[in-house]
Amino acid sequence: MNKAVIAGRIRTVRRQMSKKRIGCLIITKPANVTYVTGFQGDDSWAVIAAGRVYLLTDSRYTEQAEKECPSCRIIDRAGPMAEAVARLAKRVESVRTVTVEESTSLGDFKRLKESVKARLRTASHIIETARSTKDASEIAVIRRAASISTEALEQTLSHIKPGVTESELAGMLDFQIRKLGARNSFETIVAFGPNASRPHHQPGARKLKKKDTVLIDFGARYKGYCSDITRCFAIGGMTALYKKVYDVVEQAQAAAIKAVKAGVKITQVDAVARQVIAESDLPVYGHGTGHGFGIEIHESPFLKADAKGTLEAGQVITIEPGVYMPGKLGVRIEDDILVTDSGRKILTPNCPHSPFLPIAVRDTKGKNKQYVT
Amino acid sequence: MNKAVIAGRIRTVRRQMSKKRIGCLIITKPANVTYVTGFQGDDSWAVIAAGRVYLLTDSRYTEQAEKECPSCRIIDRAGPMAEAVARLAKRVESVRTVTVEESTSLGDFKRLKESVKARLRTASHIIETARSTKDASEIAVIRRAASISTEALEQTLSHIKPGVTESELAGMLDFQIRKLGARNSFETIVAFGPNASRPHHQPGARKLKKKDTVLIDFGARYKGYCSDITRCFAIGGMTALYKKVYDVVEQAQAAAIKAVKAGVKITQVDAVARQVIAESDLPVYGHGTGHGFGIEIHESPFLKADAKGTLEAGQVITIEPGVYMPGKLGVRIEDDILVTDSGRKILTPNCPHSPFLPIAVRDTKGKNKQYVT
């Protein structure tokens, strides 16, 4: 990870720490550790102390850490994490109070209490708040993650044929993501027919029928950053109900996207989408209208009815209203949006956006894809 | 999930609870929630109270929960989890003390404290201990997960050719796992050449050379249960160093597997493998010699130098010693082992176990595979 980028993040975090009178912060949440160090592995903690940032890791990760974290002092712990923290706290003389992230487990906190001589306090959302607005380098990587997702879906469309199973189709999409040099942001959801009424359906052995519907919720993770897209298609024609639902969800999404702008209340964007669905006498979805994403697939801000605050420029969010009718159907449409001062930029503009299965047609240069429905 | 299986698990857990004088247990760790309810989703907690087991979930999961948890009372929470727990604790009249798993976050515990009127206590390892030894139905599913892994690797072997990237090869293996109706236990590791010296290397754009080595660490998750296999291959011949290392790791693994038996000290199995490597003057690995697995890819018991206790019949573990020489090579060999009273059963007996890339040859019935090196 670029030293200047990490240095900028640490400065922001230190400002927050000094406001909250935190001298030494122990970061235990993996995504937060990645943010302040660049480290992409697991089972490691970061410590921000007076003059330095430490990464406490173990031998499985030391070689990787040396490569990924040029700004950190890397500590190869052999024993328990709590003891490594205690030794470090002892070495850093000025440390009288150690602050631990609230996402730390009760068990880890108990072990820290037993080992560390300093006073222990807790704090929340220090790194999460910094992570919520993205800098230029993060936005560039998220854009690439979004375009890889789009390309992977396009490559998979020709495999959406009667007979394919949910599990196979998910596997094909995942393979395209890998081929494009990325990984999954989360486990791909492929749901045929009424299975789509479960928003988090796990792909199974159900085969696609001649007249059927498909919901695909997926994302590529590129250089540690996520993207998140949902698309729905109808195969071999559409029932009147499916068409109605699709149109309403599309309108709800468009209305919410139009409402996105720095300074707008988060609850307002959430309400706009729900209202379109409620006015059409369709069941209003129980999940949020969207969520921030970045290193984690779900991170601040969360677009829910009880959300606080306003959208900020540099936040990257999904807008994903849906309609779920158990036993009948499920439709969700999800795009990735960058919040700007003047409004928004859609990061997934070229991703097929029609309930009819599109056929990608490329011109001779492989650019300017067109969609024939 | 089978009602009788869940009932058996709840009986075991209740016995532990009554020993520790726990009347009401809040289970927050996803794998533990799955174990006591059968629920496979996320963001949900289980509560074991006097006469009943509750699943606190939200609208994204209610339909799934009705299907997966016939033994539970399902509560569809709209607001925060802590408030849902508070309402439940109020309803269950006898509850004066509520016990929370130690894996719960400090933040969640704080919110519970604010909402719940009852006294809060913590407890650890109640469900984890029960999960450590597997019943017949779990072993059957793990066996299938292991055989799917083996089959997926066999199907992928013909793609191990110069020019393929780590990322593509990982994608091909994952696709085979999907085709066999399973998912990944964890993100597949494919490491070419010296990349294998990082035990948790992430597959990248490196292409396989004509003379090269491959490490693949992967596993299929079937019906919620994991498997975990590592294999190493040398392409186009082997250096003397690689051959020496491979042989020593293979001997270390064989010695440790031979030591596995119910009643044997865990540290002894760990030591046996390390000793073989130390005696060959090769660097001894920093990770554990193995770990239990089941619903989680890493669970009790952990085969480490500071482990306590003995192996028990019904535990399912990996044995996976390795040798890592940064800039040069990495070799790890990992199989899945069921601990029995008389010794052990290898659950991955047919998985190619040679540094030479095997070619699967099937007889006309598609059975009795042979390996030609």
XYZ file of C-alpha atoms in Angstrom:
746
model
C 0.000 0.000 0.000
C 1.195 3.509 -0.945
C 2.999 5.110 2.018
C 1.492 8.571 1.381
C -2.063 7.176 1.352
C -1.508 5.362 4.651
C 0.145 8.452 6.150
C -2.929 10.521 5.210
C -5.259 8.027 6.841
C -3.173 7.890 10.006
C -3.217 11.712 10.220
C -7.034 11.690 9.993
C -7.291 8.970 12.625
C -4.832 10.753 14.931
C -6.941 13.914 14.725
C -9.971 11.902 15.873
C -7.883 10.239 18.579
C -6.647 13.541 19.914
C -10.204 14.969 19.946
C -11.271 11.981 22.037
C -8.063 12.140 24.123
C -6.957 8.685 22.975
C -3.185 8.167 23.220
C -2.974 4.537 22.180
C -5.611 2.793 20.062
C -5.839 -0.962 19.587
C -7.540 -1.848 16.321
C -8.950 -5.365 16.201
C -11.523 -5.268 13.393
C -9.908 -6.764 10.264
C -11.196 -4.111 7.818
C -9.964 -1.351 10.130
C -6.557 -3.012 10.438
C -6.369 -3.108 6.628
C -7.338 0.577 6.394
C -4.647 1.886 8.714
C -1.847 -0.507 7.692
C -2.528 -1.815 4.164
C -2.339 -5.383 5.513
C -4.739 -7.756 3.725
C -4.398 -10.827 5.967
C -6.347 -12.037 8.992
C -5.821 -12.625 12.711
C -3.788 -9.459 13.164
C -4.250 -6.283 15.208
C -2.922 -2.779 14.663
C -1.801 -0.447 17.436
C -1.560 3.301 16.876
C 0.727 4.689 19.595
C 2.571 7.990 20.044
C 5.076 7.936 17.206
C 4.337 4.738 15.378
C 1.840 2.231 13.974
C 2.411 -1.408 14.868
C 1.036 -4.529 13.219
C 0.788 -7.525 15.546
C 0.726 -10.615 13.376
C 2.159 -14.135 13.315
C 4.555 -16.153 11.214
C 1.893 -17.111 8.656
C 1.699 -13.452 7.678
C 5.061 -11.818 8.411
C 6.384 -12.099 4.838
C 3.100 -10.720 3.447
C 3.070 -7.926 6.050
C 6.613 -6.798 5.176
C 5.432 -6.373 1.606
C 2.055 -4.775 2.277
C 2.865 -2.514 5.234
C 6.041 -0.505 4.586
C 4.826 2.156 7.058
C 4.349 -0.212 10.005
C 6.539 -1.762 12.633
C 5.704 -5.452 12.248
C 5.647 -7.577 15.381
C 5.753 -11.340 14.898
C 3.904 -12.683 17.923
C 4.334 -16.310 18.886
C 2.028 -16.416 21.916
C -1.453 -15.002 22.606
C -2.415 -11.614 21.156
C -3.141 -10.124 24.606
C 0.396 -10.857 25.776
C 1.882 -9.280 22.643
C -0.172 -6.150 23.349
C 0.972 -6.150 26.984
C 4.642 -6.351 25.971
C 4.141 -3.546 23.460
C 2.262 -1.327 25.942
C 5.084 -1.818 28.422
C 7.678 -0.813 25.824
C 5.830 2.329 24.765
C 6.581 4.201 27.998
C 4.013 6.977 27.724
C 1.081 4.575 27.602
C -1.079 4.762 30.734
C -4.434 4.238 29.036
C -5.073 1.881 26.163
C -8.247 2.276 24.105
C -9.777 -0.736 22.403
C -12.289 -0.802 19.551
C -15.836 -1.597 20.627
C -16.014 -4.340 17.986
C -13.495 -6.332 20.069
C -14.964 -9.453 21.681
C -15.691 -9.675 25.401
C -13.236 -12.559 25.575
C -10.376 -10.641 23.967
C -11.101 -7.666 26.234
C -11.014 -9.925 29.286
C -7.644 -11.348 28.227
C -6.305 -7.832 27.593
C -7.469 -6.830 31.076
C -5.567 -9.749 32.555
C -2.348 -9.023 30.635
C -2.075 -5.279 30.088
C -1.007 -3.138 33.022
C -2.426 0.112 31.575
C -6.025 1.257 32.098
C -8.398 -0.011 29.395
C -11.081 2.070 27.715
C -13.277 1.483 24.672
C -14.128 3.634 21.671
C -16.256 3.136 18.594
C -16.468 4.281 14.990
C -13.109 6.066 14.893
C -11.790 4.155 11.896
C -15.269 3.434 10.500
C -15.992 7.169 10.263
C -12.743 7.810 8.399
C -13.483 4.871 6.081
C -16.955 6.142 5.239
C -15.745 8.821 2.782
C -13.369 7.538 0.147
C -10.298 9.279 -1.251
C -9.416 9.420 -4.956
C -7.311 6.257 -4.869
C -10.116 4.301 -3.217
C -12.712 5.572 -5.681
C -10.497 4.566 -8.601
C -10.185 1.021 -7.270
C -13.922 0.758 -6.535
C -14.665 1.951 -10.091
C -12.479 -0.864 -11.395
C -14.164 -3.391 -9.094
C -17.540 -2.219 -10.453
C -16.446 -2.487 -14.081
C -14.996 -5.965 -13.475
C -18.377 -6.972 -12.022
C -20.146 -5.641 -15.094
C -17.780 -7.436 -17.449
C -18.066 -10.692 -15.488
C -21.868 -10.552 -15.676
C -21.768 -9.884 -19.427
C -19.500 -12.897 -19.912
C -21.947 -15.026 -17.937
C -25.168 -13.983 -19.684
C -24.842 -16.544 -22.478
C -24.851 -19.300 -19.838
C -28.294 -18.321 -18.534
C -30.094 -21.147 -20.311
C -32.785 -23.628 -19.268
C -31.182 -26.550 -17.422
C -28.378 -24.646 -15.711
C -28.516 -24.843 -11.901
C -28.291 -21.864 -9.549
C -25.061 -23.254 -8.167
C -23.479 -23.708 -11.628
C -24.457 -20.215 -12.731
C -22.962 -18.743 -9.553
C -19.805 -20.759 -10.246
C -19.577 -19.463 -13.823
C -19.931 -15.862 -12.701
C -17.343 -16.340 -9.965
C -14.948 -17.849 -12.488
C -15.275 -14.798 -14.747
C -14.506 -12.566 -11.757
C -11.360 -14.619 -11.077
C -10.356 -14.515 -14.742
C -10.526 -10.742 -14.582
C -8.030 -10.803 -11.712
C -10.486 -10.155 -8.901
C -12.196 -12.119 -6.110
C -15.745 -12.166 -4.761
C -16.914 -9.328 -2.522
C -19.265 -11.851 -0.911
C -20.801 -15.188 -1.779
C -22.714 -14.803 -5.039
C -26.491 -15.118 -4.754
C -28.264 -16.745 -7.688
C -31.990 -17.372 -7.169
C -34.399 -18.771 -9.748
C -38.167 -18.150 -9.653
C -39.730 -17.884 -6.204
C -36.327 -18.548 -4.540
C -35.657 -14.846 -5.151
C -38.178 -13.915 -2.470
C -35.464 -14.771 0.070
C -33.096 -11.790 -0.198
C -30.133 -13.911 0.948
C -30.955 -17.160 -0.845
C -28.074 -19.602 -1.221
C -27.666 -20.997 -4.752
C -28.739 -24.618 -4.900
C -29.538 -27.467 -7.297
C -32.685 -25.872 -8.765
C -32.546 -25.865 -12.567
C -33.619 -22.947 -14.730
C -36.904 -23.628 -16.531
C -37.935 -22.479 -19.990
C -40.138 -19.781 -18.503
C -38.359 -18.602 -15.403
C -36.831 -15.658 -13.614
C -33.285 -15.094 -12.328
C -31.957 -12.852 -9.569
C -28.173 -12.404 -9.364
C -26.593 -10.450 -6.479
C -22.814 -10.384 -6.662
C -19.699 -8.281 -6.663
C -16.006 -8.319 -7.503
C -13.402 -7.411 -4.888
C -10.443 -5.746 -6.542
C -7.295 -4.701 -4.670
C -9.209 -5.138 -1.436
C -12.246 -3.060 -2.445
C -15.771 -4.307 -3.103
C -18.514 -3.691 -5.593
C -22.113 -4.876 -5.259
C -24.689 -5.318 -8.039
C -28.089 -7.032 -8.286
C -29.822 -7.787 -11.546
C -33.052 -9.629 -12.388
C -33.950 -11.249 -15.669
C -37.045 -12.982 -17.033
C -36.446 -15.899 -19.396
C -38.983 -16.853 -22.049
C -41.449 -14.084 -21.342
C -42.739 -12.374 -18.245
C -45.941 -12.667 -16.243
C -47.961 -9.478 -15.808
C -47.168 -9.536 -12.084
C -43.414 -9.827 -12.644
C -43.499 -6.988 -15.159
C -45.434 -4.763 -12.758
C -43.075 -5.532 -9.885
C -39.971 -5.021 -12.028
C -41.198 -1.651 -13.273
C -42.066 -0.457 -9.776
C -38.703 -1.541 -8.329
C -36.933 0.173 -11.226
C -38.895 3.380 -10.583
C -38.221 3.171 -6.841
C -34.502 2.772 -7.509
C -34.410 5.613 -10.031
C -36.232 7.927 -7.606
C -33.835 7.102 -4.755
C -30.749 7.505 -6.967
C -32.078 10.907 -8.092
C -32.371 11.924 -4.425
C -28.696 11.142 -3.692
C -26.590 14.263 -3.074
C -24.129 15.409 -0.422
C -26.039 17.058 2.426
C -29.301 15.161 1.863
C -30.737 13.352 4.884
C -30.094 9.594 4.634
C -33.645 8.835 5.780
C -34.984 10.906 2.897
C -33.267 8.755 0.262
C -34.534 5.660 2.058
C -38.096 7.012 2.204
C -38.248 7.995 -1.471
C -37.742 4.401 -2.625
C -40.166 2.918 -0.109
C -42.844 5.417 -1.038
C -42.833 4.433 -4.724
C -43.375 0.799 -3.740
C -46.019 1.575 -1.112
C -47.974 3.719 -3.573
C -48.096 0.781 -5.982
C -49.698 -1.394 -3.291
C -46.766 -3.784 -3.340
C -45.130 -5.067 -0.122
C -42.376 -2.731 1.080
C -39.010 -4.471 1.624
C -37.741 -5.047 5.160
C -34.050 -4.432 4.445
C -32.305 -1.086 4.024
C -32.494 0.857 0.765
C -28.724 0.698 0.506
C -25.404 0.717 2.318
C -21.913 2.063 2.033
C -19.217 -0.309 0.840
C -15.471 -0.291 0.433
C -13.111 -2.645 2.276
C -16.225 -4.244 3.747
C -19.261 -5.093 1.691
C -21.481 -3.419 4.292
C -20.113 -0.294 5.945
C -21.207 3.202 6.947
C -23.527 4.837 5.868
C -26.510 2.488 6.233
C -29.581 3.772 4.364
C -32.354 2.763 6.739
C -35.512 4.338 8.142
C -33.799 4.988 11.505
C -30.495 6.276 10.073
C -28.983 9.479 11.400
C -27.132 12.210 9.526
C -26.709 13.192 5.914
C -24.882 11.819 2.902
C -21.360 13.144 2.386
C -19.362 13.702 -0.775
C -16.985 10.789 -1.315
C -19.283 8.165 0.160
C -19.877 5.173 -2.076
C -23.235 3.482 -1.583
C -25.624 0.978 -3.094
C -29.243 1.759 -3.898
C -31.172 -1.516 -3.875
C -34.908 -1.497 -3.268
C -36.788 -4.757 -3.815
C -40.156 -6.451 -3.701
C -40.484 -9.918 -2.170
C -43.588 -12.111 -2.443
C -42.881 -15.515 -0.825
C -43.807 -18.426 -3.069
C -44.165 -16.079 -6.037
C -41.207 -13.861 -6.838
C -38.474 -11.535 -5.720
C -37.093 -8.539 -7.606
C -34.209 -6.357 -6.442
C -32.191 -3.911 -8.536
C -28.922 -2.641 -7.121
C -26.349 -0.188 -8.437
C -23.244 1.459 -7.005
C -23.328 5.228 -6.541
C -20.684 7.803 -5.640
C -22.090 10.715 -3.628
C -20.874 14.104 -4.915
C -21.484 17.718 -3.948
C -23.562 18.262 -7.042
C -25.425 14.940 -6.838
C -24.117 11.520 -7.759
C -22.145 9.397 -10.196
C -23.361 5.914 -11.074
C -20.369 3.542 -10.943
C -22.222 0.690 -12.664
C -23.713 2.506 -15.685
C -22.998 -0.194 -18.263
C -24.342 -3.150 -16.347
C -27.302 -4.690 -18.232
C -30.405 -3.036 -16.784
C -33.411 -4.729 -18.310
C -35.614 -7.654 -17.264
C -35.075 -9.083 -20.750
C -31.922 -11.125 -21.026
C -29.569 -8.934 -23.034
C -27.184 -10.190 -25.671
C -23.895 -8.374 -25.698
C -22.888 -7.249 -29.161
C -19.401 -5.884 -29.533
C -18.110 -3.834 -32.407
C -14.895 -4.893 -34.107
C -12.744 -3.138 -31.521
C -14.474 -4.906 -28.631
C -15.720 -1.601 -27.313
C -19.109 0.133 -27.394
C -21.166 -2.816 -26.298
C -24.792 -2.719 -27.290
C -27.619 -4.653 -25.775
C -30.163 -6.347 -27.959
C -33.165 -7.506 -25.951
C -32.293 -29.335 9.779
C -33.516 -32.627 11.303
C -35.557 -31.943 14.472
C -34.098 -34.921 16.362
C -30.507 -33.813 15.656
C -31.228 -30.287 16.907
C -33.048 -31.677 19.958
C -29.986 -33.790 20.808
C -27.693 -30.787 20.541
C -29.981 -28.649 22.705
C -30.042 -31.407 25.360
C -26.211 -31.445 25.422
C -26.055 -27.663 25.641
C -28.700 -27.541 28.383
C -26.672 -30.021 30.443
C -23.656 -27.687 30.178
C -25.870 -24.696 30.988
C -27.278 -26.346 34.078
C -23.767 -27.323 35.271
C -22.756 -23.676 34.974
C -26.106 -22.479 36.423
C -27.051 -20.658 33.225
C -30.802 -20.197 32.828
C -30.852 -18.141 29.660
C -28.051 -18.151 27.089
C -27.702 -15.626 24.271
C -25.768 -17.070 21.353
C -24.273 -14.453 19.038
C -21.526 -16.314 17.154
C -22.905 -17.267 13.713
C -21.519 -20.838 13.703
C -22.967 -21.436 17.175
C -26.345 -20.057 16.101
C -26.288 -22.492 13.161
C -25.391 -25.397 15.454
C -28.269 -24.935 17.888
C -30.932 -23.867 15.378
C -29.994 -25.175 11.915
C -30.178 -21.606 10.571
C -27.620 -20.915 7.816
C -28.031 -17.136 7.464
C -26.239 -14.207 9.086
C -26.996 -11.330 11.455
C -29.128 -13.477 13.738
C -28.873 -14.531 17.381
C -30.250 -17.547 19.197
C -31.601 -17.529 22.745
C -31.897 -20.723 24.771
C -34.394 -20.042 27.563
C -36.352 -22.286 29.947
C -38.661 -24.166 27.614
C -37.714 -22.934 24.204
C -35.073 -21.900 21.666
C -35.617 -18.575 19.898
C -34.046 -17.270 16.707
C -33.885 -13.477 16.510
C -33.626 -12.566 12.853
C -34.964 -9.995 10.406
C -37.185 -9.906 7.333
C -34.329 -10.802 4.959
C -34.162 -14.198 6.642
C -37.609 -15.025 8.047
C -38.686 -17.190 5.094
C -35.355 -19.061 5.169
C -35.561 -19.471 8.949
C -39.081 -20.972 8.816
C -37.666 -23.605 6.469
C -34.377 -24.288 8.256
C -35.450 -24.080 11.904
C -38.620 -26.088 12.525
C -37.615 -26.444 16.204
C -37.266 -22.705 16.913
C -39.583 -19.884 17.727
C -38.626 -17.322 15.070
C -38.730 -13.670 16.040
C -38.715 -11.142 13.199
C -37.042 -8.114 14.711
C -37.448 -4.759 13.021
C -35.328 -2.629 15.370
C -31.939 -3.168 17.040
C -30.965 -6.649 18.246
C -30.494 -5.495 21.871
C -34.085 -4.259 22.042
C -35.396 -7.524 20.610
C -33.470 -9.383 23.328
C -34.843 -7.019 25.985
C -38.436 -7.626 24.863
C -37.834 -11.384 24.850
C -36.189 -11.374 28.306
C -39.158 -9.458 29.662
C -41.598 -11.976 28.190
C -39.746 -14.998 29.577
C -40.724 -14.309 33.171
C -38.238 -16.511 34.973
C -35.232 -14.723 33.490
C -33.293 -12.756 36.097
C -29.824 -13.382 34.708
C -28.953 -13.473 31.047
C -25.660 -15.047 29.956
C -23.943 -13.845 26.791
C -21.270 -15.622 24.775
C -17.764 -14.230 25.283
C -17.360 -13.879 21.513
C -19.955 -11.080 21.603
C -18.522 -7.633 20.871
C -18.032 -5.008 23.575
C -20.432 -2.763 21.647
C -23.220 -5.347 21.516
C -22.715 -6.084 25.215
C -22.945 -2.375 26.030
C -26.196 -2.077 24.087
C -27.582 -5.184 25.822
C -26.689 -3.629 29.173
C -28.598 -0.500 28.249
C -31.696 -2.381 27.065
C -32.013 -5.574 29.090
C -33.326 -5.299 32.648
C -31.889 -8.642 33.766
C -28.362 -9.103 35.148
C -25.794 -9.871 32.445
C -23.061 -12.489 32.717
C -20.665 -13.972 30.174
C -19.665 -17.531 29.387
C -17.340 -19.127 26.882
C -16.931 -22.371 24.957
C -20.316 -23.848 25.829
C -21.391 -24.401 22.239
C -17.821 -24.686 20.936
C -17.168 -27.639 23.250
C -20.302 -29.413 22.068
C -19.349 -28.708 18.443
C -15.867 -30.150 18.860
C -16.982 -33.796 18.702
C -19.163 -34.619 15.717
C -22.181 -36.907 15.617
C -22.827 -39.474 12.865
C -24.855 -37.064 10.725
C -22.113 -34.440 10.855
C -19.396 -36.960 9.996
C -21.407 -38.169 7.002
C -21.714 -34.619 5.663
C -18.020 -33.858 6.272
C -17.078 -37.068 4.433
C -19.109 -35.871 1.472
C -17.502 -32.404 1.654
C -14.089 -34.098 1.612
C -14.949 -36.300 -1.363
C -16.341 -33.307 -3.278
C -13.035 -31.523 -2.632
C -11.107 -34.497 -3.956
C -13.286 -34.741 -7.058
C -13.038 -30.994 -7.699
C -9.239 -31.135 -7.516
C -9.129 -34.099 -9.895
C -11.281 -32.196 -12.396
C -8.914 -29.238 -12.141
C -5.617 -31.089 -12.568
C -5.704 -30.999 -16.376
C -5.793 -27.183 -16.191
C -2.469 -26.997 -14.346
C -0.488 -25.986 -17.433
C 2.188 -23.365 -18.107
C 0.535 -19.985 -18.732
C -2.403 -20.368 -16.355
C -2.507 -17.723 -13.609
C -2.949 -18.430 -9.908
C -6.228 -16.547 -9.988
C -7.585 -18.512 -12.981
C -6.611 -21.852 -11.470
C -8.339 -20.901 -8.206
C -11.405 -19.903 -10.246
C -11.434 -23.251 -12.103
C -11.235 -25.217 -8.869
C -13.990 -23.118 -7.285
C -16.166 -23.693 -10.340
C -15.772 -27.469 -10.011
C -16.786 -27.204 -6.354
C -19.911 -25.273 -7.388
C -20.696 -27.799 -10.137
C -20.618 -30.537 -7.516
C -23.291 -28.653 -5.570
C -21.022 -27.252 -2.866
C -19.455 -23.897 -1.965
C -15.994 -22.906 -0.740
C -15.036 -23.550 2.872
C -12.749 -20.529 2.598
C -11.072 -18.543 -0.163
C -8.963 -20.931 -2.242
C -5.208 -20.415 -1.996
C -3.205 -21.071 -5.161
C 0.484 -20.163 -4.938
C 3.086 -20.737 -7.642
C 6.814 -21.062 -6.941
C 8.155 -18.967 -4.055
C 4.677 -17.455 -3.461
C 3.961 -20.664 -1.539
C 6.275 -19.547 1.254
C 3.418 -17.292 2.428
C 1.019 -19.783 4.041
C -1.971 -17.503 3.332
C -0.948 -16.205 -0.102
C -3.750 -14.670 -2.167
C -3.902 -15.946 -5.766
C -2.734 -13.282 -8.204
C -1.712 -12.700 -11.807
C 1.469 -14.803 -11.655
C 1.579 -17.291 -14.528
C 2.713 -20.882 -14.184
C 6.112 -21.459 -15.772
C 7.335 -24.583 -17.561
C 9.378 -25.585 -14.530
C 7.390 -24.493 -11.532
C 5.668 -25.577 -8.357
C 2.047 -25.244 -7.249
C 0.507 -25.165 -3.795
C -3.298 -25.452 -3.578
C -5.101 -25.075 -0.235
C -8.867 -25.323 -0.573
C -12.028 -26.971 0.627
C -15.648 -27.587 -0.265
C -18.439 -26.627 2.140
C -21.332 -29.048 1.790
C -24.628 -28.665 3.678
C -22.894 -26.162 5.935
C -19.856 -28.339 6.755
C -16.261 -27.743 5.656
C -13.376 -29.773 4.358
C -9.783 -28.589 4.056
C -7.038 -30.007 1.841
C -3.585 -28.802 0.746
C -1.619 -30.335 -2.088
C 1.698 -29.418 -3.728
C 2.826 -30.318 -7.212
C 6.038 -29.833 -9.157
C 5.667 -29.201 -12.884
C 8.398 -30.158 -15.357
C 10.710 -31.760 -12.855
C 11.768 -30.967 -9.310
C 14.851 -29.358 -7.784
C 16.759 -31.433 -5.249
C 15.744 -28.957 -2.534
C 12.051 -29.198 -3.395
C 12.212 -32.985 -3.401
C 13.945 -33.046 -0.027
C 11.414 -30.637 1.480
C 8.449 -32.495 0.005
C 9.669 -35.817 1.358
C 10.297 -34.414 4.832
C 6.866 -32.721 4.991
C 5.244 -35.950 3.833
C 7.098 -37.905 6.540
C 6.185 -35.326 9.173
C 2.536 -35.534 8.184
C 2.533 -39.341 8.132
C 4.130 -39.453 11.593
C 1.579 -37.023 13.040
C -1.358 -38.856 11.452
C -0.045 -42.103 12.919
C -0.007 -40.474 16.358
C -3.705 -39.497 16.172
C -5.916 -41.487 18.541
C -8.574 -40.685 21.144
C -6.879 -40.000 24.480
C -3.539 -38.861 23.025
C -2.262 -35.482 24.191
C -2.804 -32.836 21.510
C 0.678 -31.425 22.105
C 2.155 -34.835 21.370
C 0.656 -34.992 17.870
C 1.888 -31.440 17.281
C 5.393 -32.288 18.494
C 5.755 -35.443 16.389
C 5.408 -33.501 13.129
C 7.704 -30.666 14.197
C 10.377 -33.105 15.304
C 10.605 -34.778 11.886
C 11.192 -31.382 10.284
C 13.644 -30.179 12.938
C 15.688 -33.378 12.615
C 16.034 -32.724 8.882
C 17.512 -29.282 9.591
C 14.641 -27.575 7.792
C 12.845 -24.534 9.268
C 9.966 -25.567 11.540
C 6.603 -23.977 10.600
C 5.134 -21.246 12.784
C 1.491 -22.283 12.429
C -0.308 -25.110 14.183
C 0.050 -28.717 13.035
C -3.693 -28.850 12.473
C -7.101 -27.756 13.648
C -10.611 -29.036 14.098
C -13.166 -28.088 11.476
C -16.887 -28.452 10.940
C -19.294 -25.542 10.628
C -16.246 -23.285 10.882
C -13.067 -23.928 8.964
C -11.056 -23.444 12.168
C -12.588 -24.748 15.378
C -11.655 -26.695 18.482
C -9.318 -28.565 18.914
C -6.312 -26.502 17.822
C -3.145 -28.622 17.453
C -0.508 -26.240 18.762
C 2.500 -26.445 21.050
C 0.570 -24.753 23.906
C -2.666 -26.749 23.451
C -4.338 -28.342 26.459
C -6.132 -31.657 26.693
C -6.342 -34.783 24.617
C -7.945 -35.769 21.333
C -11.453 -37.196 21.600
C -13.272 -39.737 19.453
C -15.533 -37.925 16.982
C -13.266 -34.937 16.519
C -12.464 -34.137 12.906
C -9.102 -32.452 12.379
C -6.572 -31.489 9.757
C -2.926 -32.531 9.898
C -0.923 -30.005 7.889
C 2.765 -29.519 8.594
C 4.748 -27.371 6.173
C 8.156 -25.954 5.351
C 8.470 -22.325 4.261
C 11.633 -20.768 2.804
C 10.898 -17.161 1.756
C 12.024 -16.410 -1.796
C 12.511 -20.121 -2.459
C 9.567 -22.392 -1.799
C 6.715 -23.470 0.390
C 5.387 -26.999 0.856
C 2.390 -27.968 2.986
C 0.450 -31.223 2.878
C -2.938 -31.341 4.568
C -5.465 -34.105 5.019
C -8.694 -34.485 6.971
C -8.742 -37.017 9.804
C -11.498 -38.438 12.002
C -10.287 -39.282 15.521
C -11.504 -42.705 16.693
C -11.056 -44.784 19.839
C -8.792 -47.176 17.998
C -6.869 -44.496 16.077
C -8.037 -42.538 13.060
C -9.788 -42.597 9.714
C -8.443 -40.512 6.844
C -11.371 -38.712 5.201
C -9.354 -37.650 2.159
C -7.712 -40.965 1.173
C -8.199 -40.626 -2.591
C -6.900 -37.110 -3.003
C -3.793 -37.103 -5.242
C -0.826 -37.338 -2.878
C 2.291 -36.979 -4.958
C 4.488 -34.039 -5.960
C 4.195 -35.275 -9.547
C 1.109 -33.978 -11.287
C -1.177 -36.994 -11.571
C -3.373 -37.724 -14.559
C -6.726 -39.163 -13.657
C -7.585 -42.233 -15.683
C -11.106 -43.535 -15.315
C -12.291 -46.983 -16.255
C -15.389 -47.315 -18.402
C -17.715 -47.045 -15.427
C -16.112 -43.802 -14.267
C -15.033 -45.497 -11.051
C -11.703 -46.824 -9.810
C -9.589 -43.848 -10.772
C -5.920 -44.495 -11.224
C -3.109 -42.025 -11.104
C -0.371 -42.084 -13.683
C 2.541 -39.888 -12.696
